[in-house]
Amino acid sequence: MGESNEQVKHGNYHNYYKFRAEDSIRADILAQHLAALWRSCEPPAGPIHLLDVGCNSGQFTAKVRQIVQQVSKGTPAVCAVGLDIDQELCDRGSAEFLDIEFISGNLLEISNREEVKPMDDPIERCMKARNIDQFDVICCFSVLMYVHLNGGDAGLRRVLDYLCSKGKFLIIELQSWQKYRDQVRRLKRDAGETYPLYTGLQWRGNGGALEGCIKSYVQSNGMELVAESAEKTEFDRQLIFFKNKRTI
């Protein structure tokens, strides 16, 4: 069965792990750089709290949790949370990974603080239940393209503001401008739809121009760029690591 129009539009593919096996290169890059970052910072005194944004059904969330546990030797536990726009994917994850909490929500809506009160924000509720002010690590793997295409530059900036305020470390994996163009064509071909805000995007361009806009904005938000993977993942994407200068 093919994906629905909404799945194509937002990238919440139900067969993701069938046509894309676990990206072992991404896992190796993540482990290498996280280990270096952990050595450079004072480790958390208690459990490490991890948030994986756009977690799908949680297979890579579980892998990230395992990596964080390995690099943070002596830490009693890694408490992982996965966020995805698709409730069915969250339900699948909950059934398979009983010790990971899965939350369904649209980050573009959650980050709209003018319309969403803290009590209605599922991430805020999760943090309150865990008695934390921030997550130790927030991961955002190949998700921001869909946020950008659906929310425009302003929507992406709002989401980045939100993520930067919620994490001590932020790890993002960006997709190139060519991938944006491919996705626009795919939505038109498979769903007969367009992204209305696409033509108005100011953050765009090949040769690293798009990625540069996003990295600069994250840095302007109190985040220090501490590492970029020299290697690309199997899907030609780079991992970029930031730490929050206000809390670390």
JSON list of C-alpha atoms in Angstrom, two decimals:
[
{"chain": "A", "resi": 1, "resn": "MET", "atom": "CA", "xyz": [0.00, 0.00, 0.00]},
{"chain": "A", "resi": 2, "resn": "GLY", "atom": "CA", "xyz": [1.38, 3.42, -0.97]},
{"chain": "A", "resi": 3, "resn": "GLU", "atom": "CA", "xyz": [1.65, 6.44, 1.24]},
{"chain": "A", "resi": 4, "resn": "SER", "atom": "CA", "xyz": [-1.26, 8.82, 1.71]},
{"chain": "A", "resi": 5, "resn": "ASN", "atom": "CA", "xyz": [-1.05, 12.41, 0.49]},
{"chain": "A", "resi": 6, "resn": "GLU", "atom": "CA", "xyz": [-0.42, 13.59, 4.06]},
{"chain": "A", "resi": 7, "resn": "GLN", "atom": "CA", "xyz": [2.40, 11.09, 4.53]},
{"chain": "A", "resi": 8, "resn": "VAL", "atom": "CA", "xyz": [4.10, 12.31, 1.36]},
{"chain": "A", "resi": 9, "resn": "LYS", "atom": "CA", "xyz": [3.57, 15.92, 2.43]},
{"chain": "A", "resi": 10, "resn": "HIS", "atom": "CA", "xyz": [5.07, 15.50, 5.92]},
{"chain": "A", "resi": 11, "resn": "GLY", "atom": "CA", "xyz": [7.47, 12.60, 5.35]},
{"chain": "A", "resi": 12, "resn": "ASN", "atom": "CA", "xyz": [5.93, 10.28, 7.95]},
{"chain": "A", "resi": 13, "resn": "TYR", "atom": "CA", "xyz": [6.35, 7.19, 5.80]},
{"chain": "A", "resi": 14, "resn": "HIS", "atom": "CA", "xyz": [4.93, 4.01, 7.33]},
{"chain": "A", "resi": 15, "resn": "ASN", "atom": "CA", "xyz": [7.34, 1.76, 5.45]},
{"chain": "A", "resi": 16, "resn": "TYR", "atom": "CA", "xyz": [10.42, 3.88, 6.10]},
{"chain": "A", "resi": 17, "resn": "TYR", "atom": "CA", "xyz": [12.45, 1.10, 7.74]},
{"chain": "A", "resi": 18, "resn": "LYS", "atom": "CA", "xyz": [11.54, -1.35, 5.00]},
{"chain": "A", "resi": 19, "resn": "PHE", "atom": "CA", "xyz": [13.04, 0.67, 2.17]},
{"chain": "A", "resi": 20, "resn": "ARG", "atom": "CA", "xyz": [15.73, 2.31, 4.30]},
{"chain": "A", "resi": 21, "resn": "ALA", "atom": "CA", "xyz": [17.49, -0.06, 6.63]},
{"chain": "A", "resi": 22, "resn": "GLU", "atom": "CA", "xyz": [19.25, 1.37, 9.66]},
{"chain": "A", "resi": 23, "resn": "ASP", "atom": "CA", "xyz": [21.84, 3.89, 8.50]},
{"chain": "A", "resi": 24, "resn": "SER", "atom": "CA", "xyz": [24.96, 2.36, 10.06]},
{"chain": "A", "resi": 25, "resn": "ILE", "atom": "CA", "xyz": [27.18, 5.19, 8.82]},
{"chain": "A", "resi": 26, "resn": "ARG", "atom": "CA", "xyz": [24.98, 7.74, 10.59]},
{"chain": "A", "resi": 27, "resn": "ALA", "atom": "CA", "xyz": [25.15, 5.68, 13.79]},
{"chain": "A", "resi": 28, "resn": "ASP", "atom": "CA", "xyz": [28.97, 5.50, 13.59]},
{"chain": "A", "resi": 29, "resn": "ILE", "atom": "CA", "xyz": [29.28, 9.25, 12.98]},
{"chain": "A", "resi": 30, "resn": "LEU", "atom": "CA", "xyz": [26.90, 9.96, 15.84]},
{"chain": "A", "resi": 31, "resn": "ALA", "atom": "CA", "xyz": [28.82, 7.73, 18.25]},
{"chain": "A", "resi": 32, "resn": "GLN", "atom": "CA", "xyz": [32.19, 9.26, 17.30]},
{"chain": "A", "resi": 33, "resn": "HIS", "atom": "CA", "xyz": [31.14, 12.87, 17.77]},
{"chain": "A", "resi": 34, "resn": "LEU", "atom": "CA", "xyz": [28.97, 12.33, 20.82]},
{"chain": "A", "resi": 35, "resn": "ALA", "atom": "CA", "xyz": [31.85, 10.59, 22.58]},
{"chain": "A", "resi": 36, "resn": "ALA", "atom": "CA", "xyz": [34.10, 13.60, 21.89]},
{"chain": "A", "resi": 37, "resn": "LEU", "atom": "CA", "xyz": [31.44, 16.05, 23.09]},
{"chain": "A", "resi": 38, "resn": "TRP", "atom": "CA", "xyz": [30.82, 14.09, 26.26]},
{"chain": "A", "resi": 39, "resn": "ARG", "atom": "CA", "xyz": [34.53, 14.16, 27.11]},
{"chain": "A", "resi": 40, "resn": "SER", "atom": "CA", "xyz": [34.56, 17.95, 26.72]},
{"chain": "A", "resi": 41, "resn": "CYS", "atom": "CA", "xyz": [31.64, 18.62, 29.06]},
{"chain": "A", "resi": 42, "resn": "GLU", "atom": "CA", "xyz": [30.73, 17.82, 32.61]},
{"chain": "A", "resi": 43, "resn": "PRO", "atom": "CA", "xyz": [28.39, 14.82, 32.46]},
{"chain": "A", "resi": 44, "resn": "PRO", "atom": "CA", "xyz": [24.87, 15.08, 33.88]},
{"chain": "A", "resi": 45, "resn": "ALA", "atom": "CA", "xyz": [24.58, 14.06, 37.53]},
{"chain": "A", "resi": 46, "resn": "GLY", "atom": "CA", "xyz": [21.45, 12.00, 36.97]},
{"chain": "A", "resi": 47, "resn": "PRO", "atom": "CA", "xyz": [19.66, 10.30, 34.08]},
{"chain": "A", "resi": 48, "resn": "ILE", "atom": "CA", "xyz": [20.19, 11.66, 30.60]},
{"chain": "A", "resi": 49, "resn": "HIS", "atom": "CA", "xyz": [17.02, 12.85, 28.90]},
{"chain": "A", "resi": 50, "resn": "LEU", "atom": "CA", "xyz": [16.90, 12.40, 25.12]},
{"chain": "A", "resi": 51, "resn": "LEU", "atom": "CA", "xyz": [14.32, 13.73, 22.66]},
{"chain": "A", "resi": 52, "resn": "ASP", "atom": "CA", "xyz": [14.20, 12.42, 19.08]},
{"chain": "A", "resi": 53, "resn": "VAL", "atom": "CA", "xyz": [12.11, 14.73, 16.88]},
{"chain": "A", "resi": 54, "resn": "GLY", "atom": "CA", "xyz": [10.50, 12.99, 13.92]},
{"chain": "A", "resi": 55, "resn": "CYS", "atom": "CA", "xyz": [11.12, 9.56, 15.38]},
{"chain": "A", "resi": 56, "resn": "ASN", "atom": "CA", "xyz": [8.92, 7.53, 12.99]},
{"chain": "A", "resi": 57, "resn": "SER", "atom": "CA", "xyz": [8.35, 4.14, 14.68]},
{"chain": "A", "resi": 58, "resn": "GLY", "atom": "CA", "xyz": [11.41, 4.45, 16.89]},
{"chain": "A", "resi": 59, "resn": "GLN", "atom": "CA", "xyz": [14.04, 2.09, 15.51]},
{"chain": "A", "resi": 60, "resn": "PHE", "atom": "CA", "xyz": [16.70, 4.77, 15.22]},
{"chain": "A", "resi": 61, "resn": "THR", "atom": "CA", "xyz": [15.53, 6.40, 18.46]},
{"chain": "A", "resi": 62, "resn": "ALA", "atom": "CA", "xyz": [16.43, 3.15, 20.22]},
{"chain": "A", "resi": 63, "resn": "LYS", "atom": "CA", "xyz": [19.81, 3.16, 18.47]},
{"chain": "A", "resi": 64, "resn": "VAL", "atom": "CA", "xyz": [20.52, 6.73, 19.54]},
{"chain": "A", "resi": 65, "resn": "ARG", "atom": "CA", "xyz": [19.61, 5.88, 23.11]},
{"chain": "A", "resi": 66, "resn": "GLN", "atom": "CA", "xyz": [22.05, 2.95, 22.98]},
{"chain": "A", "resi": 67, "resn": "ILE", "atom": "CA", "xyz": [24.81, 5.20, 21.64]},
{"chain": "A", "resi": 68, "resn": "VAL", "atom": "CA", "xyz": [24.21, 7.85, 24.32]},
{"chain": "A", "resi": 69, "resn": "GLN", "atom": "CA", "xyz": [24.31, 5.15, 26.98]},
{"chain": "A", "resi": 70, "resn": "GLN", "atom": "CA", "xyz": [27.62, 3.86, 25.61]},
{"chain": "A", "resi": 71, "resn": "VAL", "atom": "CA", "xyz": [29.36, 7.24, 25.46]},
{"chain": "A", "resi": 72, "resn": "SER", "atom": "CA", "xyz": [28.10, 8.41, 28.87]},
{"chain": "A", "resi": 73, "resn": "LYS", "atom": "CA", "xyz": [29.76, 5.73, 30.95]},
{"chain": "A", "resi": 74, "resn": "GLY", "atom": "CA", "xyz": [28.57, 5.60, 34.52]},
{"chain": "A", "resi": 75, "resn": "THR", "atom": "CA", "xyz": [25.29, 7.38, 33.92]},
{"chain": "A", "resi": 76, "resn": "PRO", "atom": "CA", "xyz": [22.48, 5.37, 35.48]},
{"chain": "A", "resi": 77, "resn": "ALA", "atom": "CA", "xyz": [19.99, 5.63, 32.64]},
{"chain": "A", "resi": 78, "resn": "VAL", "atom": "CA", "xyz": [19.07, 7.28, 29.36]},
{"chain": "A", "resi": 79, "resn": "CYS", "atom": "CA", "xyz": [15.41, 8.26, 29.30]},
{"chain": "A", "resi": 80, "resn": "ALA", "atom": "CA", "xyz": [14.28, 8.56, 25.68]},
{"chain": "A", "resi": 81, "resn": "VAL", "atom": "CA", "xyz": [11.27, 10.33, 24.20]},
{"chain": "A", "resi": 82, "resn": "GLY", "atom": "CA", "xyz": [10.23, 10.22, 20.56]},
{"chain": "A", "resi": 83, "resn": "LEU", "atom": "CA", "xyz": [8.02, 12.81, 18.87]},
{"chain": "A", "resi": 84, "resn": "ASP", "atom": "CA", "xyz": [6.27, 12.19, 15.57]},
{"chain": "A", "resi": 85, "resn": "ILE", "atom": "CA", "xyz": [3.40, 13.83, 13.73]},
{"chain": "A", "resi": 86, "resn": "ASP", "atom": "CA", "xyz": [1.80, 10.42, 13.11]},
{"chain": "A", "resi": 87, "resn": "GLN", "atom": "CA", "xyz": [-0.09, 8.75, 15.96]},
{"chain": "A", "resi": 88, "resn": "GLU", "atom": "CA", "xyz": [-0.02, 5.34, 14.25]},
{"chain": "A", "resi": 89, "resn": "LEU", "atom": "CA", "xyz": [3.79, 5.42, 14.08]},
{"chain": "A", "resi": 90, "resn": "CYS", "atom": "CA", "xyz": [3.93, 6.40, 17.75]},
{"chain": "A", "resi": 91, "resn": "ASP", "atom": "CA", "xyz": [1.65, 3.48, 18.59]},
{"chain": "A", "resi": 92, "resn": "ARG", "atom": "CA", "xyz": [3.94, 1.11, 16.68]},
{"chain": "A", "resi": 93, "resn": "GLY", "atom": "CA", "xyz": [6.94, 2.46, 18.55]},
{"chain": "A", "resi": 94, "resn": "SER", "atom": "CA", "xyz": [5.22, 2.12, 21.92]},
{"chain": "A", "resi": 95, "resn": "ALA", "atom": "CA", "xyz": [4.38, -1.50, 21.17]},
{"chain": "A", "resi": 96, "resn": "GLU", "atom": "CA", "xyz": [7.95, -2.39, 20.17]},
{"chain": "A", "resi": 97, "resn": "PHE", "atom": "CA", "xyz": [9.99, -0.23, 22.56]},
{"chain": "A", "resi": 98, "resn": "LEU", "atom": "CA", "xyz": [8.25, -0.36, 25.90]},
{"chain": "A", "resi": 99, "resn": "ASP", "atom": "CA", "xyz": [10.79, 1.82, 27.70]},
{"chain": "A", "resi": 100, "resn": "ILE", "atom": "CA", "xyz": [10.66, 4.73, 25.24]},
{"chain": "A", "resi": 101, "resn": "GLU", "atom": "CA", "xyz": [7.91, 7.31, 25.56]},
{"chain": "A", "resi": 102, "resn": "PHE", "atom": "CA", "xyz": [6.29, 8.26, 22.23]},
{"chain": "A", "resi": 103, "resn": "ILE", "atom": "CA", "xyz": [4.41, 11.53, 21.77]},
{"chain": "A", "resi": 104, "resn": "SER", "atom": "CA", "xyz": [2.33, 12.49, 18.77]},
{"chain": "A", "resi": 105, "resn": "GLY", "atom": "CA", "xyz": [2.33, 16.11, 17.71]},
{"chain": "A", "resi": 106, "resn": "ASN", "atom": "CA", "xyz": [2.97, 18.58, 14.90]},
{"chain": "A", "resi": 107, "resn": "LEU", "atom": "CA", "xyz": [6.07, 20.59, 15.78]},
{"chain": "A", "resi": 108, "resn": "LEU", "atom": "CA", "xyz": [4.91, 23.54, 13.67]},
{"chain": "A", "resi": 109, "resn": "GLU", "atom": "CA", "xyz": [1.81, 23.75, 15.84]},
{"chain": "A", "resi": 110, "resn": "ILE", "atom": "CA", "xyz": [3.55, 22.94, 19.13]},
{"chain": "A", "resi": 111, "resn": "SER", "atom": "CA", "xyz": [6.11, 25.70, 18.61]},
{"chain": "A", "resi": 112, "resn": "ASN", "atom": "CA", "xyz": [3.45, 28.36, 18.00]},
{"chain": "A", "resi": 113, "resn": "ARG", "atom": "CA", "xyz": [3.55, 29.85, 21.47]},
{"chain": "A", "resi": 114, "resn": "GLU", "atom": "CA", "xyz": [0.98, 32.50, 20.63]},
{"chain": "A", "resi": 115, "resn": "GLU", "atom": "CA", "xyz": [-1.63, 29.79, 20.14]},
{"chain": "A", "resi": 116, "resn": "VAL", "atom": "CA", "xyz": [-0.42, 26.86, 22.25]},
{"chain": "A", "resi": 117, "resn": "LYS", "atom": "CA", "xyz": [-0.47, 27.19, 26.02]},
{"chain": "A", "resi": 118, "resn": "PRO", "atom": "CA", "xyz": [2.16, 25.24, 27.98]},
{"chain": "A", "resi": 119, "resn": "MET", "atom": "CA", "xyz": [-0.49, 22.89, 29.35]},
{"chain": "A", "resi": 120, "resn": "ASP", "atom": "CA", "xyz": [-1.44, 21.97, 25.77]},
{"chain": "A", "resi": 121, "resn": "ASP", "atom": "CA", "xyz": [2.17, 21.40, 24.65]},
{"chain": "A", "resi": 122, "resn": "PRO", "atom": "CA", "xyz": [2.87, 17.63, 24.83]},
{"chain": "A", "resi": 123, "resn": "ILE", "atom": "CA", "xyz": [6.63, 18.20, 25.10]},
{"chain": "A", "resi": 124, "resn": "GLU", "atom": "CA", "xyz": [6.17, 20.66, 27.97]},
{"chain": "A", "resi": 125, "resn": "ARG", "atom": "CA", "xyz": [3.91, 18.17, 29.72]},
{"chain": "A", "resi": 126, "resn": "CYS", "atom": "CA", "xyz": [6.53, 15.46, 29.25]},
{"chain": "A", "resi": 127, "resn": "MET", "atom": "CA", "xyz": [9.25, 17.69, 30.68]},
{"chain": "A", "resi": 128, "resn": "LYS", "atom": "CA", "xyz": [7.11, 18.63, 33.65]},
{"chain": "A", "resi": 129, "resn": "ALA", "atom": "CA", "xyz": [6.38, 14.95, 34.37]},
{"chain": "A", "resi": 130, "resn": "ARG", "atom": "CA", "xyz": [10.13, 14.26, 34.29]},
{"chain": "A", "resi": 131, "resn": "ASN", "atom": "CA", "xyz": [10.90, 17.36, 36.35]},
{"chain": "A", "resi": 132, "resn": "ILE", "atom": "CA", "xyz": [13.39, 18.73, 33.82]},
{"chain": "A", "resi": 133, "resn": "ASP", "atom": "CA", "xyz": [13.91, 22.22, 32.38]},
{"chain": "A", "resi": 134, "resn": "GLN", "atom": "CA", "xyz": [15.66, 20.96, 29.25]},
{"chain": "A", "resi": 135, "resn": "PHE", "atom": "CA", "xyz": [16.51, 17.75, 27.46]},
{"chain": "A", "resi": 136, "resn": "ASP", "atom": "CA", "xyz": [20.19, 16.84, 27.59]},
{"chain": "A", "resi": 137, "resn": "VAL", "atom": "CA", "xyz": [20.16, 15.85, 23.91]},
{"chain": "A", "resi": 138, "resn": "ILE", "atom": "CA", "xyz": [17.69, 16.71, 21.15]},
{"chain": "A", "resi": 139, "resn": "CYS", "atom": "CA", "xyz": [18.06, 14.96, 17.79]},
{"chain": "A", "resi": 140, "resn": "CYS", "atom": "CA", "xyz": [16.41, 16.09, 14.60]},
{"chain": "A", "resi": 141, "resn": "PHE", "atom": "CA", "xyz": [17.31, 13.75, 11.75]},
{"chain": "A", "resi": 142, "resn": "SER", "atom": "CA", "xyz": [16.15, 14.69, 8.22]},
{"chain": "A", "resi": 143, "resn": "VAL", "atom": "CA", "xyz": [12.98, 16.34, 9.52]},
{"chain": "A", "resi": 144, "resn": "LEU", "atom": "CA", "xyz": [13.55, 20.06, 9.10]},
{"chain": "A", "resi": 145, "resn": "MET", "atom": "CA", "xyz": [13.01, 19.96, 5.31]},
{"chain": "A", "resi": 146, "resn": "TYR", "atom": "CA", "xyz": [9.37, 18.99, 5.87]},
{"chain": "A", "resi": 147, "resn": "VAL", "atom": "CA", "xyz": [8.98, 21.66, 8.55]},
{"chain": "A", "resi": 148, "resn": "HIS", "atom": "CA", "xyz": [10.46, 24.21, 6.16]},
{"chain": "A", "resi": 149, "resn": "LEU", "atom": "CA", "xyz": [8.35, 23.23, 3.15]},
{"chain": "A", "resi": 150, "resn": "ASN", "atom": "CA", "xyz": [5.14, 23.19, 5.16]},
{"chain": "A", "resi": 151, "resn": "GLY", "atom": "CA", "xyz": [5.83, 26.17, 7.42]},
{"chain": "A", "resi": 152, "resn": "GLY", "atom": "CA", "xyz": [8.01, 28.42, 5.30]},
{"chain": "A", "resi": 153, "resn": "ASP", "atom": "CA", "xyz": [11.01, 30.35, 6.60]},
{"chain": "A", "resi": 154, "resn": "ALA", "atom": "CA", "xyz": [9.00, 31.79, 9.49]},
{"chain": "A", "resi": 155, "resn": "GLY", "atom": "CA", "xyz": [7.74, 28.36, 10.54]},
{"chain": "A", "resi": 156, "resn": "LEU", "atom": "CA", "xyz": [11.23, 26.86, 10.45]},
{"chain": "A", "resi": 157, "resn": "ARG", "atom": "CA", "xyz": [12.64, 29.75, 12.48]},
{"chain": "A", "resi": 158, "resn": "ARG", "atom": "CA", "xyz": [9.89, 29.27, 15.06]},
{"chain": "A", "resi": 159, "resn": "VAL", "atom": "CA", "xyz": [10.66, 25.54, 15.33]},
{"chain": "A", "resi": 160, "resn": "LEU", "atom": "CA", "xyz": [14.40, 26.23, 15.65]},
{"chain": "A", "resi": 161, "resn": "ASP", "atom": "CA", "xyz": [13.68, 28.79, 18.38]},
{"chain": "A", "resi": 162, "resn": "TYR", "atom": "CA", "xyz": [11.66, 26.18, 20.21]},
{"chain": "A", "resi": 163, "resn": "LEU", "atom": "CA", "xyz": [14.25, 23.40, 19.89]},
{"chain": "A", "resi": 164, "resn": "CYS", "atom": "CA", "xyz": [17.12, 25.67, 20.93]},
{"chain": "A", "resi": 165, "resn": "SER", "atom": "CA", "xyz": [15.24, 26.60, 24.09]},
{"chain": "A", "resi": 166, "resn": "LYS", "atom": "CA", "xyz": [14.54, 22.98, 24.99]},
{"chain": "A", "resi": 167, "resn": "GLY", "atom": "CA", "xyz": [17.95, 21.30, 24.67]},
{"chain": "A", "resi": 168, "resn": "LYS", "atom": "CA", "xyz": [21.50, 21.41, 26.00]},
{"chain": "A", "resi": 169, "resn": "PHE", "atom": "CA", "xyz": [22.81, 19.62, 22.91]},
{"chain": "A", "resi": 170, "resn": "LEU", "atom": "CA", "xyz": [21.10, 19.85, 19.52]},
{"chain": "A", "resi": 171, "resn": "ILE", "atom": "CA", "xyz": [22.01, 17.43, 16.73]},
{"chain": "A", "resi": 172, "resn": "ILE", "atom": "CA", "xyz": [20.53, 18.14, 13.32]},
{"chain": "A", "resi": 173, "resn": "GLU", "atom": "CA", "xyz": [20.77, 16.39, 9.98]},
{"chain": "A", "resi": 174, "resn": "LEU", "atom": "CA", "xyz": [19.92, 18.71, 7.09]},
{"chain": "A", "resi": 175, "resn": "GLN", "atom": "CA", "xyz": [18.76, 17.87, 3.61]},
{"chain": "A", "resi": 176, "resn": "SER", "atom": "CA", "xyz": [20.20, 19.70, 0.62]},
{"chain": "A", "resi": 177, "resn": "TRP", "atom": "CA", "xyz": [18.31, 22.13, -1.60]},
{"chain": "A", "resi": 178, "resn": "GLN", "atom": "CA", "xyz": [18.28, 19.47, -4.31]},
{"chain": "A", "resi": 179, "resn": "LYS", "atom": "CA", "xyz": [16.37, 17.19, -1.91]},
{"chain": "A", "resi": 180, "resn": "TYR", "atom": "CA", "xyz": [13.81, 19.99, -1.43]},
{"chain": "A", "resi": 181, "resn": "ARG", "atom": "CA", "xyz": [13.32, 20.19, -5.19]},
{"chain": "A", "resi": 182, "resn": "ASP", "atom": "CA", "xyz": [12.98, 16.41, -5.41]},
{"chain": "A", "resi": 183, "resn": "GLN", "atom": "CA", "xyz": [10.38, 16.44, -2.63]},
{"chain": "A", "resi": 184, "resn": "VAL", "atom": "CA", "xyz": [8.35, 19.19, -4.30]},
{"chain": "A", "resi": 185, "resn": "ARG", "atom": "CA", "xyz": [8.27, 17.13, -7.50]},
{"chain": "A", "resi": 186, "resn": "ARG", "atom": "CA", "xyz": [7.34, 14.00, -5.56]},
{"chain": "A", "resi": 187, "resn": "LEU", "atom": "CA", "xyz": [4.40, 15.69, -3.84]},
{"chain": "A", "resi": 188, "resn": "LYS", "atom": "CA", "xyz": [3.15, 16.94, -7.20]},
{"chain": "A", "resi": 189, "resn": "ARG", "atom": "CA", "xyz": [3.60, 13.53, -8.83]},
{"chain": "A", "resi": 190, "resn": "ASP", "atom": "CA", "xyz": [2.26, 11.30, -6.08]},
{"chain": "A", "resi": 191, "resn": "ALA", "atom": "CA", "xyz": [-0.35, 13.50, -4.43]},
{"chain": "A", "resi": 192, "resn": "GLY", "atom": "CA", "xyz": [-1.17, 16.13, -7.03]},
{"chain": "A", "resi": 193, "resn": "GLU", "atom": "CA", "xyz": [-0.39, 18.83, -4.45]},
{"chain": "A", "resi": 194, "resn": "THR", "atom": "CA", "xyz": [2.06, 21.67, -3.97]},
{"chain": "A", "resi": 195, "resn": "TYR", "atom": "CA", "xyz": [3.76, 23.35, -1.03]},
{"chain": "A", "resi": 196, "resn": "PRO", "atom": "CA", "xyz": [2.23, 26.85, -1.20]},
{"chain": "A", "resi": 197, "resn": "LEU", "atom": "CA", "xyz": [5.13, 28.47, 0.69]},
{"chain": "A", "resi": 198, "resn": "TYR", "atom": "CA", "xyz": [7.90, 26.88, -1.38]},
{"chain": "A", "resi": 199, "resn": "THR", "atom": "CA", "xyz": [8.32, 29.62, -3.99]},
{"chain": "A", "resi": 200, "resn": "GLY", "atom": "CA", "xyz": [8.58, 32.26, -1.28]},
{"chain": "A", "resi": 201, "resn": "LEU", "atom": "CA", "xyz": [11.42, 30.63, 0.64]},
{"chain": "A", "resi": 202, "resn": "GLN", "atom": "CA", "xyz": [14.37, 32.96, 1.18]},
{"chain": "A", "resi": 203, "resn": "TRP", "atom": "CA", "xyz": [16.48, 30.26, 2.80]},
{"chain": "A", "resi": 204, "resn": "ARG", "atom": "CA", "xyz": [17.40, 28.27, -0.30]},
{"chain": "A", "resi": 205, "resn": "GLY", "atom": "CA", "xyz": [20.22, 27.39, -2.63]},
{"chain": "A", "resi": 206, "resn": "ASN", "atom": "CA", "xyz": [22.70, 24.68, -3.55]},
{"chain": "A", "resi": 207, "resn": "GLY", "atom": "CA", "xyz": [26.35, 24.51, -2.59]},
{"chain": "A", "resi": 208, "resn": "GLY", "atom": "CA", "xyz": [25.63, 24.78, 1.12]},
{"chain": "A", "resi": 209, "resn": "ALA", "atom": "CA", "xyz": [23.70, 28.07, 0.89]},
{"chain": "A", "resi": 210, "resn": "LEU", "atom": "CA", "xyz": [20.55, 26.62, 2.44]},
{"chain": "A", "resi": 211, "resn": "GLU", "atom": "CA", "xyz": [22.45, 24.76, 5.14]},
{"chain": "A", "resi": 212, "resn": "GLY", "atom": "CA", "xyz": [24.43, 27.92, 5.91]},
{"chain": "A", "resi": 213, "resn": "CYS", "atom": "CA", "xyz": [21.25, 29.90, 6.56]},
{"chain": "A", "resi": 214, "resn": "ILE", "atom": "CA", "xyz": [20.00, 27.30, 9.01]},
{"chain": "A", "resi": 215, "resn": "LYS", "atom": "CA", "xyz": [23.33, 26.88, 10.82]},
{"chain": "A", "resi": 216, "resn": "SER", "atom": "CA", "xyz": [23.76, 30.65, 11.18]},
{"chain": "A", "resi": 217, "resn": "TYR", "atom": "CA", "xyz": [20.28, 31.03, 12.61]},
{"chain": "A", "resi": 218, "resn": "VAL", "atom": "CA", "xyz": [20.81, 28.27, 15.16]},
{"chain": "A", "resi": 219, "resn": "GLN", "atom": "CA", "xyz": [24.07, 29.94, 16.21]},
{"chain": "A", "resi": 220, "resn": "SER", "atom": "CA", "xyz": [22.29, 33.28, 16.59]},
{"chain": "A", "resi": 221, "resn": "ASN", "atom": "CA", "xyz": [19.96, 31.52, 19.03]},
{"chain": "A", "resi": 222, "resn": "GLY", "atom": "CA", "xyz": [22.61, 31.02, 21.71]},
{"chain": "A", "resi": 223, "resn": "MET", "atom": "CA", "xyz": [23.93, 27.74, 20.31]},
{"chain": "A", "resi": 224, "resn": "GLU", "atom": "CA", "xyz": [27.59, 27.06, 19.62]},
{"chain": "A", "resi": 225, "resn": "LEU", "atom": "CA", "xyz": [28.46, 24.92, 16.60]},
{"chain": "A", "resi": 226, "resn": "VAL", "atom": "CA", "xyz": [30.88, 22.43, 18.11]},
{"chain": "A", "resi": 227, "resn": "ALA", "atom": "CA", "xyz": [31.22, 19.78, 15.42]},
{"chain": "A", "resi": 228, "resn": "GLU", "atom": "CA", "xyz": [30.27, 18.91, 11.86]},
{"chain": "A", "resi": 229, "resn": "SER", "atom": "CA", "xyz": [30.81, 15.45, 10.51]},
{"chain": "A", "resi": 230, "resn": "ALA", "atom": "CA", "xyz": [33.38, 15.41, 7.74]},
{"chain": "A", "resi": 231, "resn": "GLU", "atom": "CA", "xyz": [31.71, 12.27, 6.42]},
{"chain": "A", "resi": 232, "resn": "LYS", "atom": "CA", "xyz": [28.25, 12.13, 4.92]},
{"chain": "A", "resi": 233, "resn": "THR", "atom": "CA", "xyz": [25.66, 9.53, 5.82]},
{"chain": "A", "resi": 234, "resn": "GLU", "atom": "CA", "xyz": [24.55, 6.88, 3.38]},
{"chain": "A", "resi": 235, "resn": "PHE", "atom": "CA", "xyz": [21.92, 9.37, 2.16]},
{"chain": "A", "resi": 236, "resn": "ASP", "atom": "CA", "xyz": [24.46, 12.17, 1.57]},
{"chain": "A", "resi": 237, "resn": "ARG", "atom": "CA", "xyz": [23.56, 14.15, 4.67]},
{"chain": "A", "resi": 238, "resn": "GLN", "atom": "CA", "xyz": [25.83, 15.73, 7.25]},
{"chain": "A", "resi": 239, "resn": "LEU", "atom": "CA", "xyz": [25.38, 15.67, 11.02]},
{"chain": "A", "resi": 240, "resn": "ILE", "atom": "CA", "xyz": [25.82, 19.02, 12.79]},
{"chain": "A", "resi": 241, "resn": "PHE", "atom": "CA", "xyz": [26.29, 19.30, 16.56]},
{"chain": "A", "resi": 242, "resn": "PHE", "atom": "CA", "xyz": [25.46, 22.35, 18.68]},
{"chain": "A", "resi": 243, "resn": "LYS", "atom": "CA", "xyz": [25.63, 23.01, 22.41]},
{"chain": "A", "resi": 244, "resn": "ASN", "atom": "CA", "xyz": [23.62, 25.59, 24.30]},
{"chain": "A", "resi": 245, "resn": "LYS", "atom": "CA", "xyz": [25.99, 28.29, 25.55]},
{"chain": "A", "resi": 246, "resn": "ARG", "atom": "CA", "xyz": [23.42, 29.44, 28.09]},
{"chain": "A", "resi": 247, "resn": "THR", "atom": "CA", "xyz": [23.12, 26.10, 29.90]},
{"chain": "A", "resi": 248, "resn": "ILE", "atom": "CA", "xyz": [26.45, 24.28, 29.35]}
]
